[in-house]
C-alpha positions as YAML, in Angstrom:
chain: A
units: angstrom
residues:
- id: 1
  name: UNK
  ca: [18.12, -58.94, 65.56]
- id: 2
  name: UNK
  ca: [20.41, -56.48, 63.79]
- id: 3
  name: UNK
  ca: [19.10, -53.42, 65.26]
- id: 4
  name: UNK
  ca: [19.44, -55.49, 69.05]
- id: 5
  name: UNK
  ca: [23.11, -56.09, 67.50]
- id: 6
  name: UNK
  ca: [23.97, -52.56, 67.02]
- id: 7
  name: UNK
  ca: [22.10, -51.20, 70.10]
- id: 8
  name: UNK
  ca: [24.68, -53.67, 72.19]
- id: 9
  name: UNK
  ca: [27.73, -52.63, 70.24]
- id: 10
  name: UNK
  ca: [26.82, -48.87, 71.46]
- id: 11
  name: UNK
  ca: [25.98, -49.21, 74.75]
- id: 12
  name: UNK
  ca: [29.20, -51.44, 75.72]
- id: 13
  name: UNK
  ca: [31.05, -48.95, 73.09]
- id: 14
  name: UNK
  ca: [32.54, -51.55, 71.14]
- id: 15
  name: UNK
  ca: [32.00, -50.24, 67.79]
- id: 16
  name: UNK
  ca: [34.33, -50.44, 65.31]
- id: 17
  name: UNK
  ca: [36.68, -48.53, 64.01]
- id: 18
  name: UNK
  ca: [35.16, -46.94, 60.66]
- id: 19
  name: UNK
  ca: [31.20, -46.47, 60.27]
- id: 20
  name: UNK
  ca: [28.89, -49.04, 60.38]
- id: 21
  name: UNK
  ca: [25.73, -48.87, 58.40]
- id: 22
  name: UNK
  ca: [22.63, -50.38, 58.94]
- id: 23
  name: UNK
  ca: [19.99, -50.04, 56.20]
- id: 24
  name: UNK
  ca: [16.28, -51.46, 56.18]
- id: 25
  name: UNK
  ca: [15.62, -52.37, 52.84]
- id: 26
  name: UNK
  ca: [12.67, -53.33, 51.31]
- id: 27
  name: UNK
  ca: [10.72, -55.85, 48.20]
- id: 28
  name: UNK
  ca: [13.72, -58.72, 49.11]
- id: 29
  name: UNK
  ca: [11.48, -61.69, 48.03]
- id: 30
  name: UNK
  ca: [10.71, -59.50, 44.56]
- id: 31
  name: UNK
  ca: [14.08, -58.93, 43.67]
- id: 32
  name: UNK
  ca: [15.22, -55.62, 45.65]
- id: 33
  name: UNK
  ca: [15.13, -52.99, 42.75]
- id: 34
  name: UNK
  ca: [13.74, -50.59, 44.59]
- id: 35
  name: UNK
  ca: [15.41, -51.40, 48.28]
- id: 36
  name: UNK
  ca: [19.35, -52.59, 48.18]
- id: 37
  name: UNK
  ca: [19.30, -52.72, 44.46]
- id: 38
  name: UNK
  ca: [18.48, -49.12, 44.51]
- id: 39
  name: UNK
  ca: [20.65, -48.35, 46.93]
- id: 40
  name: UNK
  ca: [23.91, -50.06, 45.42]
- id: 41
  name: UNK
  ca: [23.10, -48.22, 42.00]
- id: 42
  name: UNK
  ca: [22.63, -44.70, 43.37]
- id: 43
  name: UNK
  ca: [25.55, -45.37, 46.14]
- id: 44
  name: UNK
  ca: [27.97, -47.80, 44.68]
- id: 45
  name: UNK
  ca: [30.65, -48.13, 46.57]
- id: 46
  name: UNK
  ca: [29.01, -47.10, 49.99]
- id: 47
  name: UNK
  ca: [30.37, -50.06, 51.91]
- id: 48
  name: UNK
  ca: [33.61, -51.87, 51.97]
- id: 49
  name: UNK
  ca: [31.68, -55.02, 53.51]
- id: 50
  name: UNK
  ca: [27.65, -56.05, 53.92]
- id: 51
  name: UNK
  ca: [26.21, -58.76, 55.82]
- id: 52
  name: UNK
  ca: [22.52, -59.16, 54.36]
- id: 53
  name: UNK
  ca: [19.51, -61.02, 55.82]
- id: 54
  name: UNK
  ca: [17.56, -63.98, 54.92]
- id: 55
  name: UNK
  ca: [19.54, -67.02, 56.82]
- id: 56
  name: UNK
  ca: [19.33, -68.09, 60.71]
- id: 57
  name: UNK
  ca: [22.59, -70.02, 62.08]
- id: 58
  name: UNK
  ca: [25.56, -70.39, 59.82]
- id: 59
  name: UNK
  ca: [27.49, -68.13, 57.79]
- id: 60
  name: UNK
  ca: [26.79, -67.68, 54.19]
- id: 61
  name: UNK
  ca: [29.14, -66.85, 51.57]
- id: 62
  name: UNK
  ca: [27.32, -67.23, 48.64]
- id: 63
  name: UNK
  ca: [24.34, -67.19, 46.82]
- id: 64
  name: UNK
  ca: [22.12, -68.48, 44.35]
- id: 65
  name: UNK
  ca: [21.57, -66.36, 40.99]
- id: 66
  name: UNK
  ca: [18.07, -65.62, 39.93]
- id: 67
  name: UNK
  ca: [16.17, -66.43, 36.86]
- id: 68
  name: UNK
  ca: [12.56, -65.63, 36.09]
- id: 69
  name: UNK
  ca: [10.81, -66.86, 32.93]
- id: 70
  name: UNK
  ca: [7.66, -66.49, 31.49]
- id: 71
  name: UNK
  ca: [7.16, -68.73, 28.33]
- id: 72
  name: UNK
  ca: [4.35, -67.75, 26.14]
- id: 73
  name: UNK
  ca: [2.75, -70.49, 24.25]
- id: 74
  name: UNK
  ca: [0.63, -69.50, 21.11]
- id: 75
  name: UNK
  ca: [-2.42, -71.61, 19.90]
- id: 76
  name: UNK
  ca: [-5.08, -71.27, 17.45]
- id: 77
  name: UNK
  ca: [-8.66, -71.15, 19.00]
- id: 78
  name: UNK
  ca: [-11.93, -72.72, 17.36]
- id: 79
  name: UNK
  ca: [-14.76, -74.46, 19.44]
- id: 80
  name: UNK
  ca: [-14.55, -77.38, 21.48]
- id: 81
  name: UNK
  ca: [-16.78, -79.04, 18.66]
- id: 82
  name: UNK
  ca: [-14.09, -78.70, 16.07]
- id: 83
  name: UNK
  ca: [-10.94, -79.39, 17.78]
- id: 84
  name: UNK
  ca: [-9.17, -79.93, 14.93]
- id: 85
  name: UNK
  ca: [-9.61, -76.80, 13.61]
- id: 86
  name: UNK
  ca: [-7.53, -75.25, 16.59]
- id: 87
  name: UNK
  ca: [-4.50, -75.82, 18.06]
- id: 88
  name: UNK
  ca: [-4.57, -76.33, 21.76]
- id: 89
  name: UNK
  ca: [-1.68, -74.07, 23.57]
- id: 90
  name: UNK
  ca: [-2.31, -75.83, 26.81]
- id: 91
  name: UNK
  ca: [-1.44, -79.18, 25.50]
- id: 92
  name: UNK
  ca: [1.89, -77.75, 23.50]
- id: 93
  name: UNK
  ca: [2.56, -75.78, 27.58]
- id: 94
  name: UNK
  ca: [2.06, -79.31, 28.69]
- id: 95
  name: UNK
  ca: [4.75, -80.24, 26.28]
- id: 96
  name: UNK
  ca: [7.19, -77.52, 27.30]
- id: 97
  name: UNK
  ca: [6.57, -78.99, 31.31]
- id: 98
  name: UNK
  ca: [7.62, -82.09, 30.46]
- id: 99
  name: UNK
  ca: [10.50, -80.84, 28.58]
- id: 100
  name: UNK
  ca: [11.47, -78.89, 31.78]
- id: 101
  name: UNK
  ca: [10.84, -81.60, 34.28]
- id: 102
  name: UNK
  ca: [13.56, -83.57, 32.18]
- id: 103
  name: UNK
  ca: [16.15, -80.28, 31.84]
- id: 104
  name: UNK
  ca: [15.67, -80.62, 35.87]
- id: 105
  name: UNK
  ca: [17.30, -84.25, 35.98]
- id: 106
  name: UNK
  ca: [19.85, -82.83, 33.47]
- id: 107
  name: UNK
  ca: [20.93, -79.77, 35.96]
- id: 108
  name: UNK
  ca: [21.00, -81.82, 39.05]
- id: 109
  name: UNK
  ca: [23.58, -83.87, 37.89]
- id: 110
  name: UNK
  ca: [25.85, -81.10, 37.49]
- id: 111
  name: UNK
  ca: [27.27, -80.58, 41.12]
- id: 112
  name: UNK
  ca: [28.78, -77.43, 42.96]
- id: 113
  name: UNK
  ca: [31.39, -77.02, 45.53]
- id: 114
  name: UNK
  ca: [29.81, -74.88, 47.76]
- id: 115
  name: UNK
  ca: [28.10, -76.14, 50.97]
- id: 116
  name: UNK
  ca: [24.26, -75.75, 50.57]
- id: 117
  name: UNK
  ca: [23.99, -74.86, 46.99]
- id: 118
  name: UNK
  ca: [24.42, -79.11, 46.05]
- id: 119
  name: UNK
  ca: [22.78, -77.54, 41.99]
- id: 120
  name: UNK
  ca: [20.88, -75.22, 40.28]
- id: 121
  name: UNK
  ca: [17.16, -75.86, 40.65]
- id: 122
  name: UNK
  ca: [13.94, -75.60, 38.87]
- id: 123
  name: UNK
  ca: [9.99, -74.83, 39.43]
- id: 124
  name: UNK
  ca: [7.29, -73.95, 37.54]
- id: 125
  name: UNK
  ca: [5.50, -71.30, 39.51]
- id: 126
  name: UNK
  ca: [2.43, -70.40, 37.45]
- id: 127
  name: UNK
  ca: [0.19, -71.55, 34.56]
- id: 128
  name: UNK
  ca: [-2.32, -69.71, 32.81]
- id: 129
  name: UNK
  ca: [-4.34, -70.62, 29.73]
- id: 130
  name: UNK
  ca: [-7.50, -70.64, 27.79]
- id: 131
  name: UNK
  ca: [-10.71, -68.61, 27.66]
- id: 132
  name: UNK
  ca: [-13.74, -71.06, 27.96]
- id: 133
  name: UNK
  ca: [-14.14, -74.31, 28.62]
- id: 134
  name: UNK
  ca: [-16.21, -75.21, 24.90]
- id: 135
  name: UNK
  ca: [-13.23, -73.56, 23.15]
- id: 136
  name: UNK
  ca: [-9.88, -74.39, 22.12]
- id: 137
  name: UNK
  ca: [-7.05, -72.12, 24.10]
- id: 138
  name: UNK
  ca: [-4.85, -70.08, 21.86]
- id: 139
  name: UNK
  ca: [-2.30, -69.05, 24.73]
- id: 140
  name: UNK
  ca: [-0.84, -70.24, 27.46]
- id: 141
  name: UNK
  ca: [1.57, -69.00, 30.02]
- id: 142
  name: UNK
  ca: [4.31, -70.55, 32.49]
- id: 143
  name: UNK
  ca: [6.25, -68.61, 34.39]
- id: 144
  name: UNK
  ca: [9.51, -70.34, 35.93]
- id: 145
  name: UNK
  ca: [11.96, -69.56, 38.85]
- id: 146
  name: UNK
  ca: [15.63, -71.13, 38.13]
- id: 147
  name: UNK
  ca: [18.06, -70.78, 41.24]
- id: 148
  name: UNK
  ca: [21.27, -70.63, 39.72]
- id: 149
  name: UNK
  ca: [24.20, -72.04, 41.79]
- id: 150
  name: UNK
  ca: [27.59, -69.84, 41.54]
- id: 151
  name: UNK
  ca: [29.46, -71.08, 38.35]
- id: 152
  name: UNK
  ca: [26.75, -71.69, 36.41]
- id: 153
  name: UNK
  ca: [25.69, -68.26, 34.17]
- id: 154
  name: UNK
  ca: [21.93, -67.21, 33.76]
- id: 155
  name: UNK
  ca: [22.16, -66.37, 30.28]
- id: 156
  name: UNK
  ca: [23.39, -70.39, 29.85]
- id: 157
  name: UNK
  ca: [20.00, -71.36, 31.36]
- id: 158
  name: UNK
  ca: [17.98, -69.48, 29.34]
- id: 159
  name: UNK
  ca: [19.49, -70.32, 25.87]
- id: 160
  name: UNK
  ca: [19.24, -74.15, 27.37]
- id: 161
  name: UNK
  ca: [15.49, -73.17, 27.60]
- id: 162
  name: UNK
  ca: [15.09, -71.59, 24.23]
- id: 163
  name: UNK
  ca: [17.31, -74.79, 23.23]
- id: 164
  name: UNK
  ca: [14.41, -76.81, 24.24]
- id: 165
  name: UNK
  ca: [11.83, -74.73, 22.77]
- id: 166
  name: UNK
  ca: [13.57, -74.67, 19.61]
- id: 167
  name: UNK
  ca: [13.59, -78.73, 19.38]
- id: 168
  name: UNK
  ca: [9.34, -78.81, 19.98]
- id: 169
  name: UNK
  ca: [9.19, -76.63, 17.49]
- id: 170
  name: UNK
  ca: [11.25, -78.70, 15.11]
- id: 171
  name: UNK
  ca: [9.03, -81.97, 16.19]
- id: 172
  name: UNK
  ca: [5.79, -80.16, 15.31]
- id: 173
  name: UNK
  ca: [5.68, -77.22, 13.24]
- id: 174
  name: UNK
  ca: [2.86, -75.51, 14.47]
- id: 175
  name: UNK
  ca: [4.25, -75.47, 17.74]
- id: 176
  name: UNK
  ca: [5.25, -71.54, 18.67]
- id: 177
  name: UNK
  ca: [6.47, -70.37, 22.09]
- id: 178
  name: UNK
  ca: [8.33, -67.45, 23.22]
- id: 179
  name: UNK
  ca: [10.24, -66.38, 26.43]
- id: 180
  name: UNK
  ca: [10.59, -63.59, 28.34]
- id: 181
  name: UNK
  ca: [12.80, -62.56, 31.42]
- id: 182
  name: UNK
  ca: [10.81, -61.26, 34.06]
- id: 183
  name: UNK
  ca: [13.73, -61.01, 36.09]
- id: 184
  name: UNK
  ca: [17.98, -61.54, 36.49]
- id: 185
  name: UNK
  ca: [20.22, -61.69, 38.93]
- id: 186
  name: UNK
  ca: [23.45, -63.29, 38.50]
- id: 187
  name: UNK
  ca: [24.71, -65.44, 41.48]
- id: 188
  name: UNK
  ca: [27.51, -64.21, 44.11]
- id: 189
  name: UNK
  ca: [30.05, -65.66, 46.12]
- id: 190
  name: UNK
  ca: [33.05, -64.28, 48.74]
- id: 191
  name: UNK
  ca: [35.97, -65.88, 49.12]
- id: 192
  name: UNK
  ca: [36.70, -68.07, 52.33]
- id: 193
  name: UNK
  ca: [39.30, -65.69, 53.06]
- id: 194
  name: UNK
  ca: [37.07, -62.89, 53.04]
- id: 195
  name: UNK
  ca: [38.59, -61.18, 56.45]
- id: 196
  name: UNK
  ca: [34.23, -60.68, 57.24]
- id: 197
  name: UNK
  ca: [33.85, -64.22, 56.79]
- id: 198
  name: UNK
  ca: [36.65, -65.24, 58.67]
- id: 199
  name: UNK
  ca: [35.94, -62.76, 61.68]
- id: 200
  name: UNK
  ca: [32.20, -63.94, 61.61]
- id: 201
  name: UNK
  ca: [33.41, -67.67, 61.47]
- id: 202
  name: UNK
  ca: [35.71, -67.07, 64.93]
- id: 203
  name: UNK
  ca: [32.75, -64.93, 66.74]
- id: 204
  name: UNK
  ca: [30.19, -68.05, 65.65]
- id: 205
  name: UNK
  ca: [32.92, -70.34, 67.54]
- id: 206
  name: UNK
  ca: [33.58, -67.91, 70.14]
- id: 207
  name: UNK
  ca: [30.11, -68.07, 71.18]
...
């Protein structure tokens, strides 16, 4: 569709005044680093303006932020036959779940002001535990994708998150977890007044 776009603009020779860009980027569902990301780092400044993909009909002005997790949970392995000689890290993960599932409830109370972004949202993508089946996990791993709407900042989620593993660990001191940020991306908005947003606003209408 943008390449169709551009292709029109040249052979009715409307383009605009200035240079327009168009750049195929790649890895957008993984974060970018190594498409736009790249590109904004090694060219910053390149662009007064950039309309990216991703949506169909309306107009977007903003965007989500980006918060990947991965919480480690630690256990101590024995056999199955002597569970209490263990602790199980799939139980204490089962813990941390429930925990989250609550935190959810918590953040969708909090309400934005921009159309389409109603709150900042949680899932648990992944889970991965245990060795055997006859013996008591010692690890366990979640991995979990927070969508963070536009006045809320990443780093607030994650302390909320260490915040909660903090309190487990307080209820039972043998429970240990850790987190680490597989990725960041902090979320983005542009003004109503944007003169883009208004000019793509009028051409939506127009047509």
């Amino acid at each position: 569709a943008y390449w169709c776009a551009v292709a029109a603009l040249m052979r009715q020779g409307q383009l605009p005044r200035g240079e327009l860009l168009l750049v195929a980027t790649c890895d957008e569902e993984t974060g970018g680093e190594f498409g736009a990301g790249w590109l904004a780092k090694q060219r910053p400044g390149l662009a007064d303006f950039a309309i990216v993909e991703g949506y169909n009909r309306p107009v977007v002005r903003a965007s989500s932020g980006i918060l990947w997790l991965e919480i480690n949970v630690a256990g101590r392995a024995s056999h199955a036959s002597w569970p209490w000689r263990g602790h199980n890290a799939i139980v204490d993960a089962a813990k941390v779940i429930h925990a989250l599932e609550s935190f959810t409830n918590t953040l969708e109370q909090h309400r934005g002001d921009i159309p389409g972004i109603p709150h900042t949202t949680m899932s648990i993508g992944t889970i991965t535990g245990g060795s055997k089946v006859n013996v008591v996990p010692d690890h366990c791993t979640l991995s979990v994708d927070f969508r963070v709407m536009p006045g809320v900042e990443t780093d607030a989620i994650r302390r909320e998150v260490q915040g909660i593993l903090d309190g487990l660990t307080q209820a039972d001191p043998e429970f240990s977890a850790s987190i680490s940020v597989i990725q960041e991306q902090h979320p983005m908005v542009t003004p109503e007044d944007s003169p883009l947003v208004e000019t793509l606003v009028q051409a939506v209408e127009d047509v």
